[in-house]
Coordinates of C-alpha atoms in Angstrom, one line a residue:
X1 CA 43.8 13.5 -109.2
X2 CA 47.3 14.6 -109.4
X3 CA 47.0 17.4 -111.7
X4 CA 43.9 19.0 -109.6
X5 CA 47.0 18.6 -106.6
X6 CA 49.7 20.0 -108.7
X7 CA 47.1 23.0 -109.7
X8 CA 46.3 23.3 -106.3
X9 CA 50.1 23.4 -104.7
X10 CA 48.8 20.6 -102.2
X11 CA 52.2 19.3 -100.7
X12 CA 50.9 17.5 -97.8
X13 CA 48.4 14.5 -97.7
X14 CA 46.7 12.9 -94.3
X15 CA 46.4 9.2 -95.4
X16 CA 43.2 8.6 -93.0
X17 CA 43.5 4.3 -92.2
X18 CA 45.7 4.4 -89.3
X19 CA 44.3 1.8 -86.7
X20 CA 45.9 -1.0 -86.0
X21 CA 45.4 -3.5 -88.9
X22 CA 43.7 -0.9 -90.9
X23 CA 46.8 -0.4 -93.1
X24 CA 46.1 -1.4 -96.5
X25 CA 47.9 -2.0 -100.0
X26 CA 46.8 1.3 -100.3
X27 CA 49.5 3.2 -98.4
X28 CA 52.5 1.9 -100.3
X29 CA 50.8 2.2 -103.7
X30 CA 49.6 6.3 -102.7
X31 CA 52.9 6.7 -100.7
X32 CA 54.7 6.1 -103.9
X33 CA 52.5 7.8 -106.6
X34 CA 52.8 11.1 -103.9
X35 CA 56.7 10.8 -103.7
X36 CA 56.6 11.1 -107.5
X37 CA 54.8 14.4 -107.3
X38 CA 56.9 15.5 -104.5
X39 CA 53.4 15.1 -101.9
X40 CA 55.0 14.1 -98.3
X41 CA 52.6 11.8 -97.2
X42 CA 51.7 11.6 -93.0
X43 CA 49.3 9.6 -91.1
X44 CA 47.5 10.5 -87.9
X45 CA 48.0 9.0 -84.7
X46 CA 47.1 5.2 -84.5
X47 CA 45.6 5.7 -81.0
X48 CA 43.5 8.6 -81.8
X49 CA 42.6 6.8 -84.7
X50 CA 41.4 3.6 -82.7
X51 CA 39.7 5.8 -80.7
X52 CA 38.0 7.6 -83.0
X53 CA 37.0 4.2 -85.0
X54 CA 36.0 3.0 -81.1
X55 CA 33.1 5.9 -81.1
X56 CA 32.1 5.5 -84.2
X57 CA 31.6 2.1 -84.2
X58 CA 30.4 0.0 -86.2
X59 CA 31.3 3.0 -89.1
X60 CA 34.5 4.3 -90.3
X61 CA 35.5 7.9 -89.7
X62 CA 35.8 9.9 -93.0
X63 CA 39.0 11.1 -94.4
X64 CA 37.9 14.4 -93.9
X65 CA 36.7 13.5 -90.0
X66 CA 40.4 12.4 -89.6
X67 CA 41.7 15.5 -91.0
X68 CA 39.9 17.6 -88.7
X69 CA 40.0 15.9 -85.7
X70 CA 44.1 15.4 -86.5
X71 CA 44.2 19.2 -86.5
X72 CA 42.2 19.8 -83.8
X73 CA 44.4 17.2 -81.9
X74 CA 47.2 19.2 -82.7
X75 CA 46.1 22.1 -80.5
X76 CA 46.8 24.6 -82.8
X77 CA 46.2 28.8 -82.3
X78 CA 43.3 28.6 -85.1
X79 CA 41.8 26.1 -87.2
X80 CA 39.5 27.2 -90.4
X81 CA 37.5 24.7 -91.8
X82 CA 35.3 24.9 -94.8
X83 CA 33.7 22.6 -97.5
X84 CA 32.6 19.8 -94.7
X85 CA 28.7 19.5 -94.6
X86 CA 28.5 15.5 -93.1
X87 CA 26.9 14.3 -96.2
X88 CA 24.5 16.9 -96.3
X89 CA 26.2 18.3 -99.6
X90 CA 27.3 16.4 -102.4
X91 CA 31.1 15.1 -103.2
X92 CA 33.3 17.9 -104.6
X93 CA 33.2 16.6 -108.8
X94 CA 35.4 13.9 -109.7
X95 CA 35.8 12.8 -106.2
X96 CA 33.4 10.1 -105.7
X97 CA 31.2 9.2 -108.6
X98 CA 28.4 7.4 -106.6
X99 CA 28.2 9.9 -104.4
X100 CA 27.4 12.7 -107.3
X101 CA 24.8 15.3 -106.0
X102 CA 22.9 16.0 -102.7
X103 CA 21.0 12.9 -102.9
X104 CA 24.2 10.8 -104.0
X105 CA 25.9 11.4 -101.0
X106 CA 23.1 10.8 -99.1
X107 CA 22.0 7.4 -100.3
X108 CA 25.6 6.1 -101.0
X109 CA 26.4 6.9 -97.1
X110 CA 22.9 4.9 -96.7
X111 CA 23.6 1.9 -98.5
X112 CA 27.1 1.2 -97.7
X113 CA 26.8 1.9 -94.0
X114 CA 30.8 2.6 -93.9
X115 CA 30.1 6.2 -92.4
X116 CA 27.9 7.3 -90.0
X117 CA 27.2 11.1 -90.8
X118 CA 25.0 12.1 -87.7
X119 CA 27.8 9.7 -85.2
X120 CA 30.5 12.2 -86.8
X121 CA 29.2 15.0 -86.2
X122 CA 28.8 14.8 -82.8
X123 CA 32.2 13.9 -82.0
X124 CA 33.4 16.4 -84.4
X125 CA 31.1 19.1 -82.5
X126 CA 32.7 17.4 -79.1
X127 CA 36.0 18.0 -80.3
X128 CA 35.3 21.6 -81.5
X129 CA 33.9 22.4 -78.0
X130 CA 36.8 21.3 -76.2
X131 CA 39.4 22.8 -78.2
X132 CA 37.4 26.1 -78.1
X133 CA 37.6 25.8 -74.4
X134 CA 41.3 25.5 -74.5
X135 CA 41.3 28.5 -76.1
X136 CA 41.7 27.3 -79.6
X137 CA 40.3 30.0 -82.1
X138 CA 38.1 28.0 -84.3
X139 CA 36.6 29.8 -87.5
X140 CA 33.7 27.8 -89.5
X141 CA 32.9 28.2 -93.3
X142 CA 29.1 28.7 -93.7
X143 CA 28.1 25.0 -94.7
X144 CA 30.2 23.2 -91.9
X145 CA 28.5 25.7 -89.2
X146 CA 24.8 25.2 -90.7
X147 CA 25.8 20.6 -90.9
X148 CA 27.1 21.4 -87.2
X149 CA 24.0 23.1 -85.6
X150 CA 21.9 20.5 -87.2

């Protein structure tokens, strides 16, 4: 919603569908419709994405597994991350209608088989570990550290 970005002072969005052949007629339409807010608009790596896609198969990494695993590719000092609980929360409102609730998420990720929550976690978890061991200082929000330990 682009008044919940405006509100928000978002000015940067990770458009997640990088792979090879996984660009869609979505990027020129969001690219645009960001550029009239004044949102840059980046994509992650298409080989970390393929590779990511590769271990998830046959699922999809979620937009918010790309986000994180785009910072953590980054190698930065520190990396916070909150409000990502692997479908074991519901969508943030307004976000995914289908998805409303707890139990939403739950059964929508069920029946459309696109994601593969317990999959993503692990590699997310992977990808923690190793950037902790490189000395990256990695802070977790009380749902992401409870969907983690899991």
């Amino acid at each position: 919603d682009p008044e919940i970005m405006r509100a928000q002072g978002l000015s940067t969005v990770l458009f997640p569908h990088a792979g090879p052949g996984r660009i869609t007629s979505d990027l020129p339409r969001a690219r645009r419709r960001l550029d009239d807010l004044g949102i840059a608009l980046r994509m992650p790596d298409p080989d970390l994405y393929a590779q990511w896609c590769a271990a998830l198969a046959p699922a999809f990494p979620t937009s918010g597994a790309v986000a994180i695993l785009t910072m953590l590719a980054a190698r930065p000092v520190g990396l916070s991350l909150a409000g990502f609980t692997f479908f074991r929360t519901g969508y943030a409102p307004g976000y995914n209608a289908a998805g409303a609730g707890v139990q939403g998420a739950r059964d929508w990720v069920a029946r459309t088989g696109v994601h593969d929550p317990e999959a993503e976690r692990q590699l997310v978890a992977r990808e923690l570990d190793r950037a902790r061991a490189e000395g990256v200082e990695i802070a977790l929000g009380e749902g992401v550290a409870a969907a983690l330990e899991a």
